[in-house]
XYZ file of N, CA and C in Angstrom:
795
model
N -9.223 32.864 -47.120
C -8.439 33.053 -45.883
C -8.887 32.024 -44.837
N -7.904 31.405 -44.191
C -8.212 30.373 -43.194
C -8.707 31.038 -41.902
N -9.837 30.592 -41.368
C -10.349 31.176 -40.127
C -9.340 31.044 -38.978
N -9.344 32.052 -38.126
C -8.403 32.073 -37.004
C -8.610 30.898 -36.061
N -9.845 30.450 -35.884
C -10.138 29.339 -34.977
C -9.475 28.049 -35.460
N -9.464 27.841 -36.785
C -8.847 26.631 -37.336
C -7.333 26.688 -37.151
N -6.753 27.868 -37.376
C -5.307 28.028 -37.170
C -4.933 27.744 -35.718
N -5.737 28.275 -34.805
C -5.472 28.062 -33.377
C -5.580 26.589 -33.016
N -6.553 25.890 -33.615
C -6.731 24.469 -33.318
C -5.548 23.648 -33.821
N -5.084 23.953 -35.054
C -3.917 23.251 -35.584
C -2.684 23.528 -34.737
N -2.542 24.778 -34.288
C -1.391 25.145 -33.459
C -1.422 24.400 -32.126
N -2.602 24.303 -31.533
C -2.738 23.591 -30.261
C -2.416 22.111 -30.426
N -2.890 21.526 -31.527
C -2.600 20.110 -31.790
C -1.109 19.890 -32.001
N -0.468 20.832 -32.692
C 0.969 20.708 -32.909
C 1.754 20.774 -31.620
N 1.374 21.708 -30.753
C 2.059 21.826 -29.461
C 1.856 20.570 -28.627
N 0.618 20.049 -28.618
C 0.333 18.834 -27.850
C 1.138 17.655 -28.378
N 1.241 17.526 -29.711
C 2.012 16.436 -30.302
C 3.493 16.567 -29.962
N 4.006 17.810 -29.974
C 5.416 18.032 -29.632
C 5.696 17.647 -28.179
N 4.774 18.047 -27.287
C 4.944 17.702 -25.861
C 4.916 16.189 -25.670
N 3.981 15.526 -26.366
C 3.868 14.081 -26.240
C 5.134 13.385 -26.731
N 5.626 13.786 -27.905
C 6.835 13.162 -28.446
C 8.050 13.440 -27.578
N 8.146 14.651 -27.049
C 9.261 14.984 -26.168
C 9.226 14.138 -24.906
N 8.023 13.938 -24.358
C 7.887 13.118 -23.151
C 8.295 11.686 -23.419
N 7.905 11.168 -24.597
C 8.263 9.796 -24.944
C 9.776 9.638 -25.042
N 10.438 10.622 -25.694
C 11.892 10.569 -25.840
C 12.580 10.632 -24.481
N 12.096 11.532 -23.616
C 12.706 11.689 -22.287
C 12.541 10.418 -21.459
N 11.321 9.857 -21.476
C 11.066 8.655 -20.688
C 11.872 7.479 -21.223
N 11.964 7.360 -22.557
C 12.758 6.281 -23.142
C 14.223 6.397 -22.727
N 14.764 7.612 -22.764
C 16.162 7.812 -22.376
C 16.360 7.493 -20.899
N 15.389 7.903 -20.083
C 15.479 7.625 -18.650
C 15.445 6.127 -18.392
N 14.567 5.422 -19.099
C 14.493 3.971 -18.941
C 15.825 3.328 -19.320
N 16.457 3.825 -20.401
C 17.718 3.257 -20.849
C 18.806 3.485 -19.810
N 18.810 4.685 -19.225
C 19.823 4.988 -18.218
C 19.641 4.150 -16.962
N 18.384 3.805 -16.643
C 18.116 3.064 -15.424
C 18.679 1.644 -15.467
N 18.918 1.109 -16.641
C 19.343 -0.279 -16.732
C 20.770 -0.484 -16.237
N 21.522 0.579 -15.999
C 22.916 0.444 -15.598
C 23.189 1.058 -14.232
N 22.172 1.208 -13.419
C 22.364 1.837 -12.109
C 23.238 0.963 -11.221
N 24.384 1.474 -10.906
C 25.327 0.795 -10.005
C 25.638 -0.639 -10.428
N 25.376 -0.967 -11.678
C 25.682 -2.310 -12.145
C 24.783 -3.385 -11.581
N 23.667 -3.009 -10.979
C 22.757 -4.010 -10.398
C 21.890 -4.626 -11.486
N 21.513 -5.885 -11.328
C 20.663 -6.538 -12.341
C 19.273 -5.919 -12.373
N 18.699 -5.884 -13.556
C 17.368 -5.305 -13.754
C 16.404 -6.410 -14.177
N 15.226 -6.402 -13.598
C 14.202 -7.368 -13.985
C 13.845 -7.116 -15.448
N 13.853 -8.128 -16.298
C 13.585 -7.930 -17.729
C 12.118 -7.637 -18.016
N 11.845 -7.389 -19.303
C 10.482 -7.165 -19.809
C 9.833 -5.916 -19.208
N 10.628 -4.840 -19.124
C 10.091 -3.581 -18.628
C 9.460 -2.792 -19.763
N 8.239 -2.305 -19.547
C 7.578 -1.470 -20.540
C 8.254 -0.104 -20.565
N 8.364 0.508 -21.734
C 9.105 1.760 -21.849
C 8.464 2.891 -21.056
N 7.136 2.823 -20.820
C 6.450 3.874 -20.072
C 6.003 3.398 -18.696
N 5.405 2.213 -18.638
C 4.822 1.733 -17.382
C 5.783 0.903 -16.544
N 6.994 0.660 -17.062
C 7.959 -0.113 -16.294
C 7.471 -1.528 -16.053
N 7.559 -1.971 -14.803
C 7.140 -3.327 -14.447
C 5.756 -3.331 -13.793
N 4.902 -2.402 -14.229
C 3.587 -2.298 -13.598
C 2.781 -3.577 -13.752
N 2.951 -4.276 -14.883
C 2.192 -5.512 -15.092
C 2.474 -6.520 -13.987
N 3.742 -6.555 -13.518
C 4.092 -7.480 -12.432
C 3.603 -6.917 -11.108
N 3.713 -5.595 -10.921
C 3.210 -4.974 -9.702
C 1.727 -5.263 -9.527
N 1.005 -5.226 -10.621
C -0.434 -5.447 -10.532
C -0.745 -6.857 -10.031
N 0.093 -7.810 -10.393
C -0.110 -9.169 -9.889
C 0.030 -9.226 -8.374
N 0.926 -8.379 -7.820
C 1.142 -8.390 -6.376
C -0.088 -7.915 -5.618
N -0.980 -7.193 -6.292
C -2.207 -6.741 -5.655
C -3.278 -7.815 -5.648
N -2.985 -8.937 -6.309
C -3.890 -10.086 -6.321
C -3.273 -11.171 -5.439
N -3.936 -11.531 -4.367
C -3.375 -12.472 -3.406
C -2.973 -13.794 -4.055
N -3.704 -14.210 -5.107
C -3.394 -15.487 -5.753
C -2.078 -15.436 -6.519
N -1.705 -14.249 -7.003
C -0.486 -14.108 -7.802
C 0.638 -13.415 -7.053
N 0.431 -13.112 -5.778
C 1.409 -12.312 -5.037
C 2.786 -12.979 -4.981
N 2.822 -14.263 -4.620
C 4.105 -14.944 -4.460
C 4.863 -15.020 -5.782
N 4.144 -15.264 -6.881
C 4.799 -15.333 -8.178
C 5.412 -13.985 -8.555
N 4.655 -12.900 -8.369
C 5.160 -11.570 -8.705
C 6.336 -11.182 -7.810
N 6.246 -11.496 -6.531
C 7.342 -11.196 -5.615
C 8.609 -11.957 -5.999
N 8.447 -13.202 -6.399
C 9.601 -14.006 -6.810
C 10.271 -13.414 -8.042
N 9.464 -12.967 -9.013
C 10.021 -12.402 -10.244
C 10.790 -11.119 -9.940
N 10.214 -10.248 -9.131
C 10.830 -8.952 -8.873
C 12.025 -9.037 -7.922
N 11.938 -9.897 -6.931
C 12.920 -9.850 -5.848
C 13.937 -10.993 -5.846
N 13.652 -12.094 -6.502
C 14.536 -13.259 -6.361
C 15.076 -13.800 -7.682
N 14.220 -13.946 -8.680
C 14.633 -14.620 -9.911
C 15.799 -13.939 -10.603
N 15.887 -12.627 -10.526
C 16.911 -11.884 -11.263
C 17.877 -11.149 -10.335
N 17.861 -11.489 -9.058
C 18.756 -10.833 -8.101
C 20.182 -11.355 -8.234
N 21.145 -10.532 -7.808
C 22.542 -10.974 -7.834
C 22.855 -11.786 -6.587
N 24.117 -12.121 -6.392
C 24.503 -12.973 -5.266
C 24.262 -12.315 -3.911
N 24.125 -10.980 -3.907
C 23.841 -10.259 -2.661
C 22.348 -10.066 -2.425
N 21.515 -10.652 -3.302
C 20.072 -10.542 -3.133
C 19.498 -9.206 -3.555
N 20.178 -8.502 -4.482
C 19.732 -7.183 -4.923
C 19.246 -7.241 -6.368
N 18.163 -6.541 -6.651
C 17.661 -6.409 -8.012
C 16.957 -5.072 -8.126
N 16.796 -4.580 -9.353
C 16.145 -3.292 -9.570
C 15.008 -3.438 -10.572
N 14.017 -2.555 -10.433
C 12.878 -2.537 -11.340
C 12.277 -1.145 -11.295
N 11.272 -0.890 -12.113
C 10.698 0.455 -12.193
C 9.187 0.383 -12.198
N 8.575 1.521 -11.934
C 7.127 1.586 -11.794
C 6.619 2.876 -12.424
N 5.704 2.753 -13.406
C 5.180 3.892 -14.149
C 6.361 4.728 -14.639
N 6.380 6.040 -14.416
C 7.451 6.883 -14.944
C 8.399 7.343 -13.858
N 8.323 6.742 -12.670
C 9.194 7.151 -11.579
C 10.571 6.553 -11.705
N 11.418 6.862 -10.722
C 12.787 6.366 -10.737
C 12.848 4.890 -10.427
N 14.033 4.303 -10.468
C 14.174 2.866 -10.241
C 13.936 2.494 -8.784
N 13.471 1.284 -8.577
C 13.285 0.714 -7.256
C 14.309 -0.399 -7.078
N 14.702 -0.640 -5.841
C 15.662 -1.701 -5.572
C 15.100 -2.653 -4.525
N 15.224 -3.936 -4.789
C 14.789 -4.961 -3.847
C 15.980 -5.399 -2.998
N 15.801 -5.414 -1.682
C 16.830 -5.831 -0.729
C 16.273 -7.014 0.048
N 16.915 -8.161 -0.031
C 16.344 -9.374 0.563
C 17.137 -9.921 1.741
N 18.422 -9.580 1.878
C 19.195 -10.116 3.000
C 18.851 -9.346 4.274
N 18.571 -10.041 5.375
C 18.149 -9.366 6.614
C 19.107 -8.286 7.080
N 20.410 -8.548 6.996
C 21.365 -7.546 7.480
C 21.322 -6.276 6.639
N 21.066 -6.425 5.322
C 20.966 -5.253 4.457
C 19.661 -4.495 4.714
N 18.584 -5.237 4.921
C 17.298 -4.604 5.222
C 17.408 -3.774 6.496
N 18.073 -4.304 7.504
C 18.238 -3.586 8.769
C 19.007 -2.284 8.564
N 20.046 -2.338 7.743
C 20.836 -1.128 7.478
C 20.006 -0.074 6.760
N 19.214 -0.511 5.787
C 18.397 0.439 5.029
C 17.372 1.114 5.927
N 16.672 0.328 6.735
C 15.636 0.884 7.601
C 16.217 1.796 8.674
N 17.450 1.528 9.083
C 18.078 2.343 10.111
C 18.608 3.660 9.556
N 19.189 3.604 8.356
C 19.880 4.780 7.820
C 19.039 5.608 6.862
N 18.135 4.980 6.096
C 17.450 5.707 5.025
C 16.325 6.574 5.571
N 16.208 7.784 5.038
C 15.094 8.659 5.393
C 14.547 9.397 4.179
N 15.182 9.213 3.027
C 14.741 9.899 1.816
C 13.778 9.015 1.043
N 12.510 9.020 1.458
C 11.504 8.205 0.805
C 10.837 9.029 -0.281
N 10.640 8.424 -1.451
C 10.027 9.143 -2.565
C 8.883 8.315 -3.160
N 7.750 8.297 -2.491
C 6.615 7.541 -3.035
C 6.103 8.193 -4.313
N 5.483 7.399 -5.155
C 4.926 7.936 -6.386
C 3.692 8.788 -6.070
N 3.280 9.584 -7.052
C 2.109 10.437 -6.860
C 0.858 9.603 -6.584
N 0.767 8.441 -7.248
C -0.393 7.571 -7.022
C -0.401 7.050 -5.590
N 0.789 6.654 -5.090
C 0.879 6.187 -3.707
C 0.463 7.277 -2.734
N 0.988 8.473 -2.930
C 0.662 9.573 -2.034
C -0.826 9.886 -2.059
N -1.398 9.852 -3.240
C -2.813 10.171 -3.383
C -3.689 9.199 -2.611
N -3.517 7.911 -2.868
C -4.412 6.917 -2.286
C -4.105 6.620 -0.815
N -2.830 6.582 -0.442
C -2.508 6.346 0.972
C -2.955 7.519 1.826
N -2.895 8.748 1.259
C -3.386 9.912 1.990
C -4.879 9.848 2.225
N -5.626 9.331 1.250
C -7.068 9.184 1.414
C -7.420 8.046 2.361
N -6.506 7.109 2.522
C -6.755 5.947 3.386
C -6.461 6.277 4.854
N -5.237 6.669 5.142
C -4.825 6.891 6.529
C -4.521 8.351 6.852
N -4.694 9.239 5.867
C -4.429 10.654 6.112
C -3.059 11.073 5.598
N -2.916 12.361 5.328
C -1.669 12.879 4.766
C -0.531 12.948 5.776
N -0.848 12.763 7.060
C 0.195 12.825 8.090
C 0.542 11.443 8.635
N 0.119 10.401 7.975
C 0.450 9.048 8.423
C 1.875 8.703 7.997
N 2.408 7.618 8.568
C 3.766 7.197 8.227
C 3.894 6.830 6.750
N 2.786 6.390 6.138
C 2.830 6.034 4.726
C 2.975 7.258 3.830
N 2.608 8.432 4.355
C 2.618 9.641 3.537
C 3.773 10.581 3.852
N 4.322 10.477 5.054
C 5.407 11.388 5.429
C 6.674 11.079 4.649
N 7.532 12.075 4.535
C 8.779 11.914 3.797
C 9.919 12.575 4.557
N 11.147 12.234 4.137
C 12.332 12.903 4.650
C 12.569 12.674 6.134
N 13.138 13.681 6.768
C 13.516 13.567 8.181
C 12.305 13.439 9.092
N 11.196 14.031 8.664
C 9.983 13.919 9.474
C 9.543 12.472 9.550
N 9.582 11.755 8.433
C 9.232 10.333 8.443
C 10.186 9.549 9.333
N 11.486 9.834 9.234
C 12.471 9.101 10.018
C 12.256 9.337 11.517
N 11.930 10.577 11.890
C 11.708 10.891 13.305
C 10.531 10.098 13.859
N 9.383 10.139 13.170
C 8.197 9.457 13.681
C 8.324 7.946 13.587
N 9.064 7.456 12.601
C 9.298 6.016 12.536
C 10.082 5.549 13.753
N 11.068 6.341 14.181
C 11.857 5.966 15.359
C 11.002 6.010 16.618
N 10.058 6.945 16.670
C 9.149 7.019 17.823
C 8.283 5.775 17.895
N 7.711 5.375 16.753
C 6.876 4.177 16.710
C 7.708 2.935 17.006
N 8.937 2.910 16.498
C 9.808 1.746 16.695
C 10.050 1.484 18.173
N 10.167 2.542 18.968
C 10.423 2.359 20.407
C 9.251 1.680 21.112
N 8.084 1.705 20.483
C 6.918 1.051 21.089
C 6.942 -0.460 20.910
N 7.873 -0.958 20.087
C 7.924 -2.387 19.798
C 9.200 -3.043 20.339
N 9.845 -2.392 21.277
C 11.000 -3.004 21.932
C 10.503 -4.077 22.906
N 11.355 -5.031 23.287
C 10.925 -6.077 24.231
C 10.368 -5.506 25.531
N 10.986 -4.432 26.043
C 10.515 -3.856 27.306
C 9.115 -3.253 27.137
N 8.898 -2.576 26.000
C 7.585 -1.970 25.773
C 6.513 -3.031 25.561
N 6.848 -4.080 24.829
C 5.876 -5.132 24.553
C 5.524 -5.929 25.806
N 6.435 -5.965 26.770
C 6.167 -6.689 28.015
C 4.944 -6.110 28.719
N 4.810 -4.771 28.655
C 3.673 -4.138 29.301
C 2.360 -4.350 28.570
N 2.423 -4.853 27.354
C 1.218 -5.083 26.564
C 0.749 -6.537 26.635
N 1.448 -7.330 27.431
C 1.104 -8.752 27.479
C -0.302 -8.972 28.013
N -0.701 -8.232 29.036
C -2.007 -8.432 29.656
C -3.151 -8.200 28.679
N -3.171 -7.087 27.920
C -4.247 -6.905 26.938
C -4.275 -7.994 25.866
N -3.097 -8.485 25.470
C -3.050 -9.557 24.472
C -3.673 -10.837 25.028
N -3.339 -11.155 26.278
C -3.885 -12.357 26.920
C -5.392 -12.215 27.090
N -5.841 -11.021 27.480
C -7.280 -10.804 27.678
C -8.047 -10.980 26.366
N -7.510 -10.438 25.271
C -8.187 -10.560 23.977
C -8.258 -12.023 23.548
N -7.161 -12.754 23.708
C -7.143 -14.168 23.337
C -8.113 -14.971 24.199
N -8.159 -14.661 25.496
C -9.065 -15.374 26.404
C -10.522 -15.109 26.038
N -10.843 -13.861 25.711
C -12.218 -13.531 25.312
C -12.604 -14.267 24.034
N -11.655 -14.390 23.118
C -11.935 -15.098 21.871
C -12.215 -16.570 22.137
N -11.403 -17.189 22.977
C -11.593 -18.607 23.305
C -12.945 -18.828 23.982
N -13.300 -17.949 24.918
C -14.580 -18.081 25.615
C -15.755 -17.927 24.650
N -15.647 -16.950 23.749
C -16.732 -16.714 22.793
C -16.901 -17.900 21.849
N -15.778 -18.461 21.388
C -15.852 -19.633 20.527
C -16.435 -20.824 21.284
N -16.068 -20.932 22.554
C -16.624 -22.017 23.367
C -18.128 -21.910 23.497
N -18.629 -20.685 23.722
C -20.085 -20.490 23.825
C -20.771 -20.807 22.501
N -20.152 -20.421 21.400
C -20.769 -20.707 20.110
C -20.813 -22.208 19.838
N -19.761 -22.925 20.246
C -19.746 -24.382 20.075
C -20.845 -25.028 20.917
N -20.995 -24.527 22.158
C -22.036 -25.080 23.032
C -23.427 -24.832 22.452
N -23.613 -23.648 21.867
C -24.932 -23.311 21.309
C -25.214 -24.077 20.011
N -24.135 -24.527 19.349
C -24.329 -25.262 18.094
C -24.998 -26.597 18.333
N -24.755 -27.199 19.488
C -25.416 -28.439 19.840
C -24.790 -29.680 19.244
N -23.868 -29.535 18.312
C -23.246 -30.700 17.687
C -21.792 -30.875 18.114
N -21.315 -29.996 18.988
C -19.967 -30.147 19.520
C -18.861 -29.591 18.652
N -19.205 -28.994 17.493
C -18.170 -28.412 16.641
C -18.790 -27.355 15.729
N -17.958 -26.410 15.304
C -18.389 -25.384 14.362
C -17.268 -25.160 13.356
N -17.577 -24.515 12.257
C -16.583 -24.167 11.249
C -16.537 -22.649 11.121
N -15.358 -22.062 11.300
C -15.206 -20.611 11.215
C -13.983 -20.282 10.362
N -13.986 -19.090 9.799
C -12.858 -18.591 9.019
C -11.855 -17.960 9.989
N -10.602 -18.362 9.904
C -9.595 -17.911 10.863
C -9.242 -16.440 10.658
N -9.194 -15.984 9.407
C -8.732 -14.612 9.140
C -9.553 -13.548 9.873
N -10.893 -13.590 9.820
C -11.659 -12.588 10.579
C -11.401 -12.659 12.075
N -11.174 -13.858 12.596
C -10.892 -13.985 14.033
C -9.590 -13.282 14.401
N -8.559 -13.436 13.551
C -7.280 -12.787 13.829
C -7.414 -11.261 13.753
N -8.265 -10.794 12.852
C -8.501 -9.352 12.759
C -9.198 -8.835 14.018
N -10.113 -9.649 14.555
C -10.803 -9.248 15.775
C -9.844 -9.138 16.942
N -8.937 -10.100 17.059
C -7.934 -10.047 18.129
C -7.062 -8.809 17.966
N -6.633 -8.555 16.737
C -5.780 -7.402 16.473
C -6.472 -6.095 16.849
N -7.737 -5.950 16.457
C -8.461 -4.722 16.758
C -8.669 -4.540 18.250
N -8.966 -5.620 18.967
C -9.167 -5.503 20.418
C -7.870 -5.125 21.124
N -6.762 -5.736 20.710
C -5.473 -5.406 21.322
C -5.095 -3.969 20.998
N -5.270 -3.569 19.742
C -4.947 -2.199 19.342
C -5.807 -1.191 20.099
N -7.113 -1.456 20.167
C -7.997 -0.536 20.863
C -7.645 -0.395 22.329
N -7.322 -1.517 22.966
C -7.008 -1.493 24.398
C -5.682 -0.817 24.693
N -4.664 -1.117 23.894
C -3.317 -0.600 24.181
C -3.088 0.810 23.666
N -3.628 1.128 22.492
C -3.343 2.425 21.877
C -4.412 3.474 22.145
N -5.670 3.039 22.276
C -6.767 3.995 22.401
C -7.490 3.934 23.737
N -7.250 2.869 24.507
C -7.965 2.716 25.765
C -9.433 2.402 25.560
N -9.756 1.741 24.428
C -11.142 1.423 24.083
C -11.281 -0.081 23.874
N -12.349 -0.646 24.386
C -12.634 -2.060 24.160
C -13.632 -2.167 23.019
N -13.184 -2.621 21.864
C -14.069 -2.753 20.709
C -15.005 -3.954 20.842
N -14.685 -4.877 21.752
C -15.520 -6.056 22.033
C -15.694 -6.952 20.812
N -14.712 -6.954 19.940
C -14.793 -7.837 18.770
C -14.741 -9.296 19.190
N -13.796 -9.626 20.078
C -13.642 -11.022 20.503
C -14.800 -11.474 21.386
N -15.361 -10.563 22.153
C -16.478 -10.935 23.032
C -17.741 -11.224 22.238
N -17.958 -10.461 21.174
C -19.183 -10.602 20.379
C -18.974 -11.393 19.094
N -17.714 -11.711 18.787
C -17.361 -12.387 17.534
C -17.930 -11.640 16.330
N -17.894 -10.318 16.436
C -18.385 -9.440 15.374
C -17.421 -8.279 15.207
N -17.001 -7.981 13.987
C -16.091 -6.846 13.791
C -16.747 -5.541 14.236
N -15.973 -4.684 14.868
C -16.486 -3.379 15.260
C -16.663 -2.500 14.029
N -17.450 -1.425 14.124
C -17.590 -0.515 12.981
C -16.245 0.023 12.490
N -15.308 0.246 13.408
C -13.984 0.733 13.014
C -13.251 -0.334 12.217
N -13.326 -1.588 12.679
C -12.662 -2.681 11.966
C -13.275 -2.875 10.579
N -14.603 -2.801 10.490
C -15.265 -2.947 9.196
C -14.882 -1.811 8.252
N -14.772 -0.602 8.801
C -14.365 0.544 7.979
C -12.939 0.370 7.478
N -12.060 -0.101 8.361
C -10.667 -0.311 7.973
C -10.561 -1.359 6.869
N -11.332 -2.427 6.983
C -11.334 -3.473 5.947
C -11.791 -2.911 4.599
N -12.869 -2.132 4.630
C -13.379 -1.560 3.383
C -12.353 -0.628 2.748
N -11.739 0.236 3.554
C -10.778 1.208 3.021
C -9.512 0.535 2.511
N -9.071 -0.525 3.184
C -7.880 -1.240 2.710
C -8.178 -1.957 1.397
N -9.376 -2.532 1.263
C -9.772 -3.152 -0.011
C -9.865 -2.107 -1.113
N -10.369 -0.918 -0.758
C -10.457 0.168 -1.724
C -9.074 0.625 -2.190
N -8.126 0.660 -1.263
C -6.761 1.057 -1.615
C -6.190 0.136 -2.682
N -6.358 -1.168 -2.488
C -5.849 -2.142 -3.448
C -6.597 -2.025 -4.771
N -7.917 -1.873 -4.700
C -8.715 -1.783 -5.924
C -8.324 -0.558 -6.741
N -8.094 0.560 -6.100
C -7.757 1.789 -6.831
C -6.353 1.711 -7.424
N -5.445 0.981 -6.765
C -4.127 0.767 -7.361
C -4.245 -0.106 -8.612
N -5.064 -1.128 -8.535
C -5.194 -2.064 -9.646
C -5.910 -1.433 -10.833
N -6.815 -0.505 -10.571
C -7.604 0.113 -11.642
C -7.181 1.567 -11.833
N -5.877 1.809 -11.834
C -5.360 3.177 -11.933
C -5.777 3.857 -13.234
N -6.135 3.078 -14.256
C -6.477 3.629 -15.561
C -7.917 4.131 -15.613
N -8.691 3.940 -14.554
C -10.069 4.406 -14.521
C -10.140 5.763 -13.811
N -10.776 6.750 -14.402
C -10.894 8.059 -13.739
C -11.566 7.968 -12.378
N -12.534 7.060 -12.240
C -13.247 6.935 -10.969
C -12.345 6.446 -9.844
N -11.173 5.901 -10.179
C -10.248 5.427 -9.150
C -9.470 6.575 -8.505
N -9.432 7.723 -9.151
C -8.611 8.834 -8.663
C -9.434 10.014 -8.159
N -10.628 10.181 -8.677
C -11.435 11.334 -8.296
C -12.426 10.927 -7.210
N -12.033 11.190 -5.957
C -12.859 10.786 -4.823
C -14.096 11.669 -4.674
N -14.108 12.799 -5.367
C -15.237 13.707 -5.250
C -16.398 13.380 -6.168
N -16.200 12.419 -7.072
C -17.299 12.040 -7.963
C -18.446 11.435 -7.148
N -19.691 11.772 -7.474
C -20.834 11.299 -6.666
C -21.216 9.854 -6.968
N -20.278 8.951 -6.760
C -20.566 7.529 -6.957
C -20.893 6.887 -5.608
N -21.535 5.742 -5.656
C -21.888 5.035 -4.421
C -20.637 4.645 -3.639
N -19.603 4.191 -4.349
C -18.364 3.792 -3.685
C -17.686 4.972 -3.010
N -17.631 6.114 -3.696
C -16.991 7.294 -3.114
C -17.758 7.815 -1.905
N -19.071 7.742 -1.968
C -19.867 8.189 -0.813
C -19.617 7.300 0.392
N -19.526 5.972 0.165
C -19.236 5.081 1.284
C -17.800 5.294 1.784
N -16.874 5.539 0.853
C -15.483 5.794 1.234
C -15.409 6.980 2.198
N -16.165 8.010 1.920
C -16.175 9.185 2.786
C -16.739 8.849 4.164
N -17.818 8.049 4.198
C -18.418 7.669 5.487
C -17.461 6.826 6.316
N -16.821 5.825 5.668
C -15.934 4.931 6.410
C -14.661 5.664 6.862
N -14.199 6.621 6.067
C -13.011 7.387 6.462
C -13.281 8.186 7.725
N -14.504 8.709 7.838
C -14.853 9.484 9.020
C -14.829 8.634 10.290
N -15.070 7.328 10.155
C -15.108 6.442 11.319
C -13.732 6.192 11.911
N -12.687 6.192 11.078
C -11.354 5.877 11.586
C -10.499 7.113 11.840
N -11.037 8.290 11.579
C -10.286 9.524 11.838
C -10.346 9.855 13.328
């Protein structure tokens, strides 16, 4: 007589195999149906399960970003600048490149459906109530609120903090050049632009002077934001690693992620 434990194990394996095969059939059928959505062109070489993830992954690498963007958004687009592609097992995505069409989409659309991976990592980065995580009418409402802050009239009132940040940066660079003794220095432009951005943001949105431009040193908040944004990209690129999804694992990276998140909350 066959032991009950062996029968149960075979039964469990059979059920798991049936679920796996059913999922493969469903995903394959869904992929096939996606190729004819509204007659729009589809970017070729889509994996039956992962879609165009291989190209998406290139976009997370700054060196390959332009090439991946060209493949997804331009090389296979129709005369109206539209193309479609897919990501993991989610629904199809559509690229819109003409400015007038982009404006219409941003004005009218409110049904955003980010993937589970996007929701997971963006929620850990900026919180579950950020614009990156909100959906539906709630997202549309808060987007319109933020949009009103960037009208010409609103930006006019922010001119003074922008000028002050730029002036502080120029003065600080001047002092560093004088201290160099040789009349010139070499600096990386990207960190300087981040310092200006943080000082303007702190002054206009929070009423805080981070003093990045005055000290030519990123503030703890700016450093935390840089680390968390790099982590966001890294976790997207390494989605196949368990450590990329489980923030509670006692790893050195996860412990630092928790510390830096507390700084920007």
